[in-house]
PDB file of C-alpha atoms in Angstrom:
ATOM      1  CA  UNK P   1     132.577  74.006 -56.711  1.00 59.00           C
ATOM      2  CA  UNK P   2     135.183  71.821 -54.945  1.00 64.00           C
ATOM      3  CA  UNK P   3     136.491  68.733 -56.738  1.00 74.00           C
ATOM      4  CA  UNK P   4     136.280  65.247 -55.241  1.00 80.00           C
ATOM      5  CA  UNK P   5     139.994  65.472 -54.440  1.00 83.00           C
ATOM      6  CA  UNK P   6     139.507  68.768 -52.599  1.00 86.00           C
ATOM      7  CA  UNK P   7     136.644  67.203 -50.670  1.00 88.00           C
ATOM      8  CA  UNK P   8     138.824  64.259 -49.632  1.00 87.00           C
ATOM      9  CA  UNK P   9     141.514  66.659 -48.416  1.00 87.00           C
ATOM     10  CA  UNK P  10     138.950  68.694 -46.465  1.00 86.00           C
ATOM     11  CA  UNK P  11     137.566  65.551 -44.829  1.00 88.00           C
ATOM     12  CA  UNK P  12     141.065  64.480 -43.819  1.00 85.00           C
ATOM     13  CA  UNK P  13     142.464  67.809 -42.610  1.00 82.00           C
ATOM     14  CA  UNK P  14     139.358  69.761 -41.562  1.00 80.00           C
ATOM     15  CA  UNK P  15     138.303  71.845 -39.854  1.00 82.00           C
ATOM     16  CA  UNK P  16     134.712  70.659 -39.579  1.00 86.00           C
ATOM     17  CA  UNK P  17     133.007  73.693 -41.160  1.00 87.00           C
ATOM     18  CA  UNK P  18     135.312  73.631 -44.208  1.00 87.00           C
ATOM     19  CA  UNK P  19     134.680  69.919 -44.779  1.00 90.00           C
ATOM     20  CA  UNK P  20     130.910  70.310 -44.360  1.00 92.00           C
ATOM     21  CA  UNK P  21     130.775  73.240 -46.759  1.00 90.00           C
ATOM     22  CA  UNK P  22     132.908  71.388 -49.322  1.00 91.00           C
ATOM     23  CA  UNK P  23     130.662  68.315 -49.097  1.00 92.00           C
ATOM     24  CA  UNK P  24     127.472  70.339 -49.506  1.00 92.00           C
ATOM     25  CA  UNK P  25     128.858  72.217 -52.521  1.00 91.00           C
ATOM     26  CA  UNK P  26     130.339  69.099 -54.127  1.00 91.00           C
ATOM     27  CA  UNK P  27     127.029  67.260 -53.878  1.00 89.00           C
ATOM     28  CA  UNK P  28     125.161  70.273 -55.251  1.00 90.00           C
ATOM     29  CA  UNK P  29     122.765  70.563 -52.333  1.00 89.00           C
ATOM     30  CA  UNK P  30     121.311  73.621 -50.625  1.00 89.00           C
ATOM     31  CA  UNK P  31     120.683  74.245 -46.941  1.00 87.00           C
ATOM     32  CA  UNK P  32     116.974  73.958 -47.643  1.00 89.00           C
ATOM     33  CA  UNK P  33     117.555  70.548 -49.210  1.00 90.00           C
ATOM     34  CA  UNK P  34     119.675  69.422 -46.283  1.00 91.00           C
ATOM     35  CA  UNK P  35     117.018  70.523 -43.811  1.00 91.00           C
ATOM     36  CA  UNK P  36     114.360  68.622 -45.753  1.00 91.00           C
ATOM     37  CA  UNK P  37     116.463  65.419 -45.814  1.00 92.00           C
ATOM     38  CA  UNK P  38     117.086  65.721 -42.086  1.00 92.00           C
ATOM     39  CA  UNK P  39     113.389  66.258 -41.447  1.00 90.00           C
ATOM     40  CA  UNK P  40     112.597  63.054 -43.333  1.00 91.00           C
ATOM     41  CA  UNK P  41     114.799  61.272 -40.779  1.00 89.00           C
ATOM     42  CA  UNK P  42     112.930  62.869 -37.893  1.00 87.00           C
ATOM     43  CA  UNK P  43     115.718  65.384 -37.145  1.00 89.00           C
ATOM     44  CA  UNK P  44     114.873  69.042 -36.760  1.00 86.00           C
ATOM     45  CA  UNK P  45     117.737  71.430 -37.415  1.00 87.00           C
ATOM     46  CA  UNK P  46     117.165  75.111 -38.111  1.00 84.00           C
ATOM     47  CA  UNK P  47     118.472  76.893 -41.192  1.00 84.00           C
ATOM     48  CA  UNK P  48     120.431  79.233 -38.946  1.00 80.00           C
ATOM     49  CA  UNK P  49     122.200  76.323 -37.241  1.00 84.00           C
ATOM     50  CA  UNK P  50     123.109  74.710 -40.560  1.00 89.00           C
ATOM     51  CA  UNK P  51     124.433  78.025 -41.833  1.00 85.00           C
ATOM     52  CA  UNK P  52     126.472  78.621 -38.664  1.00 80.00           C
ATOM     53  CA  UNK P  53     127.917  75.104 -38.878  1.00 88.00           C
ATOM     54  CA  UNK P  54     129.119  75.806 -42.423  1.00 86.00           C
ATOM     55  CA  UNK P  55     130.657  79.140 -41.459  1.00 79.00           C
ATOM     56  CA  UNK P  56     132.416  77.895 -38.341  1.00 76.00           C
ATOM     57  CA  UNK P  57     130.428  80.286 -36.132  1.00 71.00           C
ATOM     58  CA  UNK P  58     128.989  77.430 -34.116  1.00 77.00           C
ATOM     59  CA  UNK P  59     129.648  73.727 -33.890  1.00 78.00           C
ATOM     60  CA  UNK P  60     127.200  70.887 -33.213  1.00 84.00           C
ATOM     61  CA  UNK P  61     127.529  69.603 -29.653  1.00 77.00           C
ATOM     62  CA  UNK P  62     124.093  68.641 -28.318  1.00 77.00           C
ATOM     63  CA  UNK P  63     123.037  64.974 -28.750  1.00 76.00           C
ATOM     64  CA  UNK P  64     120.360  65.990 -31.273  1.00 81.00           C
ATOM     65  CA  UNK P  65     122.925  67.944 -33.284  1.00 85.00           C
ATOM     66  CA  UNK P  66     125.394  65.055 -33.262  1.00 86.00           C
ATOM     67  CA  UNK P  67     122.681  62.730 -34.557  1.00 88.00           C
ATOM     68  CA  UNK P  68     122.126  65.247 -37.353  1.00 91.00           C
ATOM     69  CA  UNK P  69     125.829  65.202 -38.255  1.00 91.00           C
ATOM     70  CA  UNK P  70     125.774  61.409 -38.528  1.00 90.00           C
ATOM     71  CA  UNK P  71     122.732  61.724 -40.779  1.00 92.00           C
ATOM     72  CA  UNK P  72     124.506  64.344 -42.891  1.00 94.00           C
ATOM     73  CA  UNK P  73     127.293  61.848 -43.565  1.00 93.00           C
ATOM     74  CA  UNK P  74     124.677  59.554 -45.135  1.00 92.00           C
ATOM     75  CA  UNK P  75     122.868  62.339 -46.977  1.00 93.00           C
ATOM     76  CA  UNK P  76     126.117  63.696 -48.436  1.00 93.00           C
ATOM     77  CA  UNK P  77     127.409  60.175 -49.235  1.00 92.00           C
ATOM     78  CA  UNK P  78     130.500  60.527 -47.046  1.00 92.00           C
ATOM     79  CA  UNK P  79     132.549  57.837 -45.267  1.00 90.00           C
ATOM     80  CA  UNK P  80     131.084  56.927 -41.855  1.00 86.00           C
ATOM     81  CA  UNK P  81     132.326  59.223 -39.040  1.00 84.00           C
ATOM     82  CA  UNK P  82     134.264  61.419 -41.479  1.00 89.00           C
ATOM     83  CA  UNK P  83     132.494  64.558 -40.253  1.00 89.00           C
ATOM     84  CA  UNK P  84     132.163  63.343 -36.663  1.00 86.00           C
ATOM     85  CA  UNK P  85     135.929  62.823 -36.472  1.00 83.00           C
ATOM     86  CA  UNK P  86     136.508  66.498 -37.266  1.00 83.00           C
ATOM     87  CA  UNK P  87     134.369  67.746 -34.408  1.00 80.00           C
ATOM     88  CA  UNK P  88     136.710  66.738 -31.631  1.00 65.00           C
ATOM     89  CA  UNK P  89     135.615  66.242 -28.035  1.00 58.00           C
ATOM     90  CA  UNK P  90     132.827  68.312 -26.470  1.00 57.00           C
ATOM     91  CA  UNK P  91     134.073  71.559 -25.003  1.00 55.00           C
ATOM     92  CA  UNK P  92     133.846  71.893 -21.229  1.00 50.00           C
ATOM     93  CA  UNK P  93     130.902  73.906 -19.951  1.00 51.00           C
ATOM     94  CA  UNK P  94     129.864  75.497 -16.690  1.00 47.00           C
ATOM     95  CA  UNK P  95     131.874  76.973 -13.856  1.00 46.00           C
ATOM     96  CA  UNK P  96     134.483  74.215 -13.979  1.00 46.00           C
ATOM     97  CA  UNK P  97     135.190  74.652 -17.710  1.00 45.00           C
ATOM     98  CA  UNK P  98     138.922  74.925 -18.310  1.00 45.00           C
ATOM     99  CA  UNK P  99     139.856  73.989 -14.752  1.00 48.00           C
ATOM    100  CA  UNK P 100     142.329  71.212 -14.075  1.00 45.00           C
ATOM    101  CA  UNK P 101     141.461  68.293 -11.831  1.00 50.00           C
ATOM    102  CA  UNK P 102     143.048  68.384  -8.404  1.00 48.00           C
ATOM    103  CA  UNK P 103     146.677  67.214  -8.611  1.00 55.00           C
ATOM    104  CA  UNK P 104     146.987  67.621 -12.389  1.00 62.00           C
ATOM    105  CA  UNK P 105     149.680  69.680 -14.123  1.00 66.00           C
ATOM    106  CA  UNK P 106     149.285  72.040 -17.089  1.00 64.00           C
ATOM    107  CA  UNK P 107     151.401  71.436 -20.194  1.00 64.00           C
ATOM    108  CA  UNK P 108     153.627  74.368 -19.191  1.00 62.00           C
ATOM    109  CA  UNK P 109     154.748  72.420 -16.117  1.00 62.00           C
ATOM    110  CA  UNK P 110     156.132  69.457 -18.030  1.00 66.00           C
ATOM    111  CA  UNK P 111     157.389  70.843 -21.326  1.00 66.00           C
ATOM    112  CA  UNK P 112     158.612  73.902 -23.137  1.00 67.00           C
ATOM    113  CA  UNK P 113     156.685  75.456 -26.063  1.00 63.00           C
ATOM    114  CA  UNK P 114     153.457  74.780 -24.193  1.00 71.00           C
ATOM    115  CA  UNK P 115     151.674  77.746 -25.800  1.00 78.00           C
ATOM    116  CA  UNK P 116     152.455  76.416 -29.278  1.00 84.00           C
ATOM    117  CA  UNK P 117     151.279  72.975 -28.244  1.00 84.00           C
ATOM    118  CA  UNK P 118     148.026  74.337 -26.819  1.00 79.00           C
ATOM    119  CA  UNK P 119     147.395  76.215 -30.077  1.00 82.00           C
ATOM    120  CA  UNK P 120     148.005  73.060 -32.126  1.00 85.00           C
ATOM    121  CA  UNK P 121     145.603  71.056 -29.986  1.00 81.00           C
ATOM    122  CA  UNK P 122     143.029  73.849 -30.184  1.00 76.00           C
ATOM    123  CA  UNK P 123     143.340  73.666 -33.981  1.00 77.00           C
ATOM    124  CA  UNK P 124     142.205  70.041 -33.674  1.00 78.00           C
ATOM    125  CA  UNK P 125     139.172  71.187 -31.671  1.00 68.00           C
ATOM    126  CA  UNK P 126     140.799  69.621 -28.622  1.00 63.00           C
ATOM    127  CA  UNK P 127     141.122  70.874 -25.080  1.00 56.00           C
ATOM    128  CA  UNK P 128     144.627  71.920 -24.023  1.00 47.00           C
ATOM    129  CA  UNK P 129     144.160  70.677 -20.480  1.00 45.00           C
ATOM    130  CA  UNK P 130     142.232  67.593 -21.463  1.00 57.00           C
ATOM    131  CA  UNK P 131     140.907  65.333 -18.712  1.00 66.00           C
ATOM    132  CA  UNK P 132     138.725  62.954 -20.690  1.00 76.00           C
ATOM    133  CA  UNK P 133     141.142  60.036 -20.561  1.00 82.00           C
ATOM    134  CA  UNK P 134     143.201  58.319 -17.879  1.00 84.00           C
ATOM    135  CA  UNK P 135     146.277  56.322 -18.904  1.00 89.00           C
ATOM    136  CA  UNK P 136     145.841  52.969 -17.189  1.00 90.00           C
ATOM    137  CA  UNK P 137     148.990  51.497 -18.725  1.00 93.00           C
ATOM    138  CA  UNK P 138     151.590  52.262 -21.364  1.00 96.00           C
ATOM    139  CA  UNK P 139     154.440  50.280 -22.906  1.00 97.00           C
ATOM    140  CA  UNK P 140     156.868  52.105 -25.208  1.00 97.00           C
ATOM    141  CA  UNK P 141     159.870  50.832 -27.095  1.00 97.00           C
ATOM    142  CA  UNK P 142     162.407  53.151 -28.680  1.00 97.00           C
ATOM    143  CA  UNK P 143     164.791  52.054 -31.456  1.00 97.00           C
ATOM    144  CA  UNK P 144     168.097  53.932 -31.710  1.00 97.00           C
ATOM    145  CA  UNK P 145     169.778  53.502 -35.099  1.00 96.00           C
ATOM    146  CA  UNK P 146     173.438  53.221 -36.114  1.00 96.00           C
ATOM    147  CA  UNK P 147     173.547  57.011 -36.623  1.00 95.00           C
ATOM    148  CA  UNK P 148     172.509  57.507 -32.947  1.00 96.00           C
ATOM    149  CA  UNK P 149     169.105  58.890 -33.944  1.00 94.00           C
ATOM    150  CA  UNK P 150     165.661  57.663 -32.894  1.00 94.00           C
ATOM    151  CA  UNK P 151     164.412  55.833 -35.962  1.00 93.00           C
ATOM    152  CA  UNK P 152     161.213  54.367 -34.519  1.00 94.00           C
ATOM    153  CA  UNK P 153     158.965  54.520 -31.477  1.00 96.00           C
ATOM    154  CA  UNK P 154     156.152  52.048 -30.845  1.00 97.00           C
ATOM    155  CA  UNK P 155     153.526  52.607 -28.176  1.00 97.00           C
ATOM    156  CA  UNK P 156     150.937  50.245 -26.696  1.00 97.00           C
ATOM    157  CA  UNK P 157     148.499  52.155 -24.525  1.00 96.00           C
ATOM    158  CA  UNK P 158     145.478  51.392 -22.365  1.00 94.00           C
ATOM    159  CA  UNK P 159     143.239  54.408 -21.745  1.00 92.00           C
ATOM    160  CA  UNK P 160     140.077  54.760 -19.659  1.00 88.00           C
ATOM    161  CA  UNK P 161     137.375  57.359 -20.312  1.00 85.00           C
ATOM    162  CA  UNK P 162     136.227  59.797 -17.634  1.00 78.00           C
ATOM    163  CA  UNK P 163     133.730  61.747 -19.750  1.00 75.00           C
ATOM    164  CA  UNK P 164     130.952  60.960 -22.207  1.00 74.00           C
ATOM    165  CA  UNK P 165     131.574  60.823 -25.963  1.00 74.00           C
ATOM    166  CA  UNK P 166     135.328  60.173 -25.680  1.00 83.00           C
ATOM    167  CA  UNK P 167     136.449  58.934 -29.073  1.00 87.00           C
ATOM    168  CA  UNK P 168     140.094  59.890 -29.547  1.00 89.00           C
ATOM    169  CA  UNK P 169     143.516  60.205 -27.994  1.00 90.00           C
ATOM    170  CA  UNK P 170     145.747  63.143 -28.917  1.00 90.00           C
ATOM    171  CA  UNK P 171     149.350  62.036 -29.386  1.00 91.00           C
ATOM    172  CA  UNK P 172     152.138  64.568 -28.850  1.00 91.00           C
ATOM    173  CA  UNK P 173     155.702  64.145 -30.163  1.00 92.00           C
ATOM    174  CA  UNK P 174     158.553  66.559 -29.610  1.00 89.00           C
ATOM    175  CA  UNK P 175     161.556  65.816 -31.803  1.00 89.00           C
ATOM    176  CA  UNK P 176     165.142  66.655 -31.029  1.00 85.00           C
ATOM    177  CA  UNK P 177     166.679  69.958 -32.120  1.00 81.00           C
ATOM    178  CA  UNK P 178     166.993  69.819 -35.915  1.00 85.00           C
ATOM    179  CA  UNK P 179     164.085  67.425 -36.398  1.00 91.00           C
ATOM    180  CA  UNK P 180     162.330  67.759 -39.763  1.00 94.00           C
ATOM    181  CA  UNK P 181     158.697  67.493 -38.688  1.00 94.00           C
ATOM    182  CA  UNK P 182     157.533  67.083 -42.292  1.00 95.00           C
ATOM    183  CA  UNK P 183     159.278  63.712 -42.416  1.00 95.00           C
ATOM    184  CA  UNK P 184     157.789  62.410 -39.169  1.00 95.00           C
ATOM    185  CA  UNK P 185     155.154  59.758 -39.809  1.00 96.00           C
ATOM    186  CA  UNK P 186     152.517  58.395 -37.436  1.00 97.00           C
ATOM    187  CA  UNK P 187     150.987  55.001 -38.209  1.00 97.00           C
ATOM    188  CA  UNK P 188     148.141  53.240 -36.424  1.00 97.00           C
ATOM    189  CA  UNK P 189     148.858  49.563 -35.764  1.00 97.00           C
ATOM    190  CA  UNK P 190     145.912  48.256 -33.734  1.00 96.00           C
ATOM    191  CA  UNK P 191     142.444  49.427 -32.644  1.00 96.00           C
ATOM    192  CA  UNK P 192     142.759  53.039 -33.779  1.00 95.00           C
ATOM    193  CA  UNK P 193     143.303  55.120 -36.894  1.00 93.00           C
ATOM    194  CA  UNK P 194     145.197  58.325 -37.532  1.00 93.00           C
ATOM    195  CA  UNK P 195     143.048  61.433 -37.916  1.00 89.00           C
ATOM    196  CA  UNK P 196     144.356  64.942 -38.418  1.00 89.00           C
ATOM    197  CA  UNK P 197     148.040  65.728 -37.942  1.00 92.00           C
ATOM    198  CA  UNK P 198     149.555  69.121 -37.108  1.00 92.00           C
ATOM    199  CA  UNK P 199     153.257  70.022 -37.279  1.00 93.00           C
ATOM    200  CA  UNK P 200     155.340  72.963 -36.059  1.00 91.00           C
ATOM    201  CA  UNK P 201     158.911  73.162 -37.338  1.00 91.00           C
ATOM    202  CA  UNK P 202     160.427  75.754 -34.940  1.00 89.00           C
ATOM    203  CA  UNK P 203     159.399  73.750 -31.862  1.00 89.00           C
ATOM    204  CA  UNK P 204     159.791  70.286 -33.490  1.00 91.00           C
ATOM    205  CA  UNK P 205     156.259  69.398 -32.351  1.00 92.00           C
ATOM    206  CA  UNK P 206     153.935  66.903 -34.041  1.00 94.00           C
ATOM    207  CA  UNK P 207     150.377  66.405 -32.773  1.00 92.00           C
ATOM    208  CA  UNK P 208     148.090  63.704 -34.137  1.00 93.00           C
ATOM    209  CA  UNK P 209     144.617  62.369 -33.427  1.00 90.00           C
ATOM    210  CA  UNK P 210     144.295  58.651 -32.834  1.00 93.00           C
ATOM    211  CA  UNK P 211     140.621  57.902 -33.412  1.00 91.00           C
ATOM    212  CA  UNK P 212     138.670  55.072 -31.829  1.00 92.00           C
ATOM    213  CA  UNK P 213     135.996  53.141 -33.708  1.00 86.00           C
ATOM    214  CA  UNK P 214     133.376  53.996 -31.113  1.00 85.00           C
ATOM    215  CA  UNK P 215     132.720  56.536 -28.395  1.00 84.00           C
ATOM    216  CA  UNK P 216     133.637  55.472 -24.887  1.00 86.00           C
ATOM    217  CA  UNK P 217     131.403  55.979 -21.898  1.00 83.00           C
ATOM    218  CA  UNK P 218     132.860  56.817 -18.480  1.00 82.00           C
ATOM    219  CA  UNK P 219     134.721  53.807 -17.103  1.00 85.00           C
ATOM    220  CA  UNK P 220     135.166  52.076 -20.471  1.00 89.00           C
ATOM    221  CA  UNK P 221     138.678  51.285 -21.722  1.00 92.00           C
ATOM    222  CA  UNK P 222     140.407  51.248 -25.086  1.00 94.00           C
ATOM    223  CA  UNK P 223     143.684  49.663 -26.179  1.00 96.00           C
ATOM    224  CA  UNK P 224     145.597  51.411 -28.961  1.00 97.00           C
ATOM    225  CA  UNK P 225     148.919  50.587 -30.585  1.00 98.00           C
ATOM    226  CA  UNK P 226     150.729  52.974 -32.881  1.00 98.00           C
ATOM    227  CA  UNK P 227     154.204  53.810 -34.123  1.00 97.00           C
ATOM    228  CA  UNK P 228     156.074  56.961 -34.951  1.00 97.00           C
ATOM    229  CA  UNK P 229     158.987  57.095 -37.399  1.00 95.00           C
ATOM    230  CA  UNK P 230     161.402  60.029 -37.505  1.00 94.00           C
ATOM    231  CA  UNK P 231     164.016  59.692 -40.274  1.00 93.00           C
ATOM    232  CA  UNK P 232     165.534  63.124 -39.558  1.00 91.00           C
ATOM    233  CA  UNK P 233     168.812  61.547 -38.459  1.00 92.00           C
ATOM    234  CA  UNK P 234     169.258  63.830 -35.437  1.00 91.00           C
ATOM    235  CA  UNK P 235     171.424  62.440 -32.628  1.00 93.00           C
ATOM    236  CA  UNK P 236     169.387  61.503 -29.557  1.00 93.00           C
ATOM    237  CA  UNK P 237     170.666  61.485 -25.977  1.00 94.00           C
ATOM    238  CA  UNK P 238     167.461  60.955 -23.973  1.00 94.00           C
ATOM    239  CA  UNK P 239     163.767  60.144 -24.066  1.00 94.00           C
ATOM    240  CA  UNK P 240     161.196  61.330 -21.559  1.00 91.00           C
ATOM    241  CA  UNK P 241     157.457  60.839 -21.198  1.00 91.00           C
ATOM    242  CA  UNK P 242     155.333  63.471 -19.488  1.00 87.00           C
ATOM    243  CA  UNK P 243     152.169  62.751 -17.516  1.00 87.00           C
ATOM    244  CA  UNK P 244     149.862  65.639 -16.615  1.00 81.00           C
ATOM    245  CA  UNK P 245     147.511  63.435 -14.622  1.00 81.00           C
ATOM    246  CA  UNK P 246     148.088  60.443 -12.336  1.00 82.00           C
ATOM    247  CA  UNK P 247     148.615  57.311 -14.426  1.00 87.00           C
ATOM    248  CA  UNK P 248     148.967  53.571 -14.038  1.00 89.00           C
ATOM    249  CA  UNK P 249     152.014  51.529 -15.001  1.00 92.00           C
ATOM    250  CA  UNK P 250     154.546  52.865 -17.507  1.00 95.00           C
ATOM    251  CA  UNK P 251     157.251  50.755 -19.158  1.00 96.00           C
ATOM    252  CA  UNK P 252     159.954  52.249 -21.378  1.00 97.00           C
ATOM    253  CA  UNK P 253     162.417  50.102 -23.313  1.00 98.00           C
ATOM    254  CA  UNK P 254     165.270  51.586 -25.351  1.00 98.00           C
ATOM    255  CA  UNK P 255     167.078  49.366 -27.841  1.00 98.00           C
ATOM    256  CA  UNK P 256     170.397  50.439 -29.349  1.00 98.00           C
ATOM    257  CA  UNK P 257     171.896  49.369 -32.681  1.00 97.00           C
ATOM    258  CA  UNK P 258     175.082  47.279 -32.196  1.00 96.00           C
ATOM    259  CA  UNK P 259     177.044  49.963 -34.061  1.00 96.00           C
ATOM    260  CA  UNK P 260     175.987  52.668 -31.599  1.00 95.00           C
ATOM    261  CA  UNK P 261     176.180  51.545 -27.981  1.00 97.00           C
ATOM    262  CA  UNK P 262     176.220  54.151 -25.199  1.00 97.00           C
ATOM    263  CA  UNK P 263     178.883  54.142 -22.497  1.00 96.00           C
ATOM    264  CA  UNK P 264     176.484  55.129 -19.700  1.00 96.00           C
ATOM    265  CA  UNK P 265     172.714  54.913 -19.271  1.00 97.00           C
ATOM    266  CA  UNK P 266     170.645  56.466 -16.475  1.00 95.00           C
ATOM    267  CA  UNK P 267     166.972  56.744 -15.577  1.00 94.00           C
ATOM    268  CA  UNK P 268     165.528  59.970 -14.191  1.00 91.00           C
ATOM    269  CA  UNK P 269     162.288  61.623 -13.080  1.00 89.00           C
ATOM    270  CA  UNK P 270     161.075  65.076 -12.120  1.00 81.00           C
ATOM    271  CA  UNK P 271     157.801  66.639 -11.058  1.00 73.00           C
ATOM    272  CA  UNK P 272     157.911  69.526 -13.553  1.00 56.00           C
ATOM    273  CA  UNK P 273     160.113  71.826 -15.618  1.00 50.00           C
ATOM    274  CA  UNK P 274     160.881  74.103 -12.690  1.00 53.00           C
ATOM    275  CA  UNK P 275     161.698  71.393 -10.151  1.00 54.00           C
ATOM    276  CA  UNK P 276     164.824  69.436  -9.401  1.00 61.00           C
ATOM    277  CA  UNK P 277     165.541  66.161 -11.091  1.00 64.00           C
ATOM    278  CA  UNK P 278     165.600  62.882  -9.236  1.00 74.00           C
ATOM    279  CA  UNK P 279     168.385  60.470 -10.163  1.00 73.00           C
ATOM    280  CA  UNK P 280     166.930  56.979 -10.067  1.00 78.00           C
ATOM    281  CA  UNK P 281     170.132  55.121 -10.868  1.00 88.00           C
ATOM    282  CA  UNK P 282     172.195  53.512 -13.579  1.00 94.00           C
ATOM    283  CA  UNK P 283     170.859  51.040 -16.143  1.00 96.00           C
ATOM    284  CA  UNK P 284     172.892  48.279 -17.770  1.00 96.00           C
ATOM    285  CA  UNK P 285     172.567  47.031 -21.319  1.00 97.00           C
ATOM    286  CA  UNK P 286     171.342  43.454 -21.631  1.00 97.00           C
ATOM    287  CA  UNK P 287     172.426  40.886 -24.207  1.00 97.00           C
ATOM    288  CA  UNK P 288     170.023  42.448 -26.715  1.00 97.00           C
ATOM    289  CA  UNK P 289     171.603  45.915 -26.375  1.00 97.00           C
ATOM    290  CA  UNK P 290     168.526  47.229 -24.550  1.00 98.00           C
ATOM    291  CA  UNK P 291     167.621  48.848 -21.240  1.00 98.00           C
ATOM    292  CA  UNK P 292     164.241  49.449 -19.642  1.00 97.00           C
ATOM    293  CA  UNK P 293     162.458  51.070 -16.747  1.00 95.00           C
ATOM    294  CA  UNK P 294     159.167  50.250 -15.038  1.00 94.00           C
ATOM    295  CA  UNK P 295     157.203  52.862 -13.105  1.00 91.00           C
ATOM    296  CA  UNK P 296     153.859  52.255 -11.420  1.00 84.00           C
ATOM    297  CA  UNK P 297     151.161  54.466  -9.896  1.00 79.00           C
ATOM    298  CA  UNK P 298     152.660  57.551 -11.507  1.00 82.00           C
ATOM    299  CA  UNK P 299     152.112  61.029 -10.167  1.00 82.00           C
ATOM    300  CA  UNK P 300     152.041  63.963 -12.628  1.00 84.00           C
ATOM    301  CA  UNK P 301     155.537  64.763 -13.909  1.00 85.00           C
ATOM    302  CA  UNK P 302     158.163  63.240 -16.189  1.00 88.00           C
ATOM    303  CA  UNK P 303     160.098  59.990 -16.296  1.00 92.00           C
ATOM    304  CA  UNK P 304     162.723  58.925 -18.780  1.00 93.00           C
ATOM    305  CA  UNK P 305     166.085  57.468 -19.755  1.00 96.00           C
ATOM    306  CA  UNK P 306     169.203  59.335 -20.879  1.00 95.00           C
ATOM    307  CA  UNK P 307     172.548  58.086 -22.128  1.00 96.00           C
ATOM    308  CA  UNK P 308     176.081  59.258 -22.958  1.00 95.00           C
ATOM    309  CA  UNK P 309     177.871  58.325 -26.148  1.00 93.00           C
ATOM    310  CA  UNK P 310     181.380  59.005 -24.846  1.00 84.00           C
TER     311      UNK P 310
END
């Protein structure tokens, strides 16, 4: 029988079926008992479905099933939305399942290691070519330390839902070569909380769920603010942000420590990994040792700032 500590770990890291099974065993309940408790709440769930949910052979997706999961959190005396958070977004169905919207780019078009990234997102029950959210606006500030490494990144983001039951944003971070992903930390600052985090050392990738407090309906918006700290101490020479779908305004500000000022700063953009790069001009440091760029009505592709130390 799992301990309370093991249950807490399962609820934090998932996947859903492992956490559900751990909760049922820790509370000493049987599937028959669960079904009876659900029935008392007017919810009818078959023994086969409950068994499949525990084994990971099937996951609850229908509205009735999701209501049952919320009831299970109460029956098993679990924190609100602890099981719901592990389910991830509904998987696409029908003939258009897995297809990209017109004009969108796959991950492979804007970054390397796209297969690894897709696998990490799949492990979070996410959809690799997700189209649930539209980025209406984003403001990022990057802090470069005295050792020329990126010590902190803060992001303020406005997202708009395009599908039902949208309750999370999946953040992707790719560190520089030599990044120690185990030391990278993601912290929620406003209107979200950090869910599961996945790391891959060879590709320097970190993927994290940023969970909303409620599910968004199509057209509804959510503001989230979060920060990422990377104390790896790896020298940084550029920062780029990829957009797979059309987006609203994007602002990037890079602030340099007085002890580490670059000799040249340039902004750039490109439509994908296999296309030519567009030089958008030089940037000059202001009195606060910072530069910035503003881009509006973004098409899918990448935009960023790079600098030379000597």
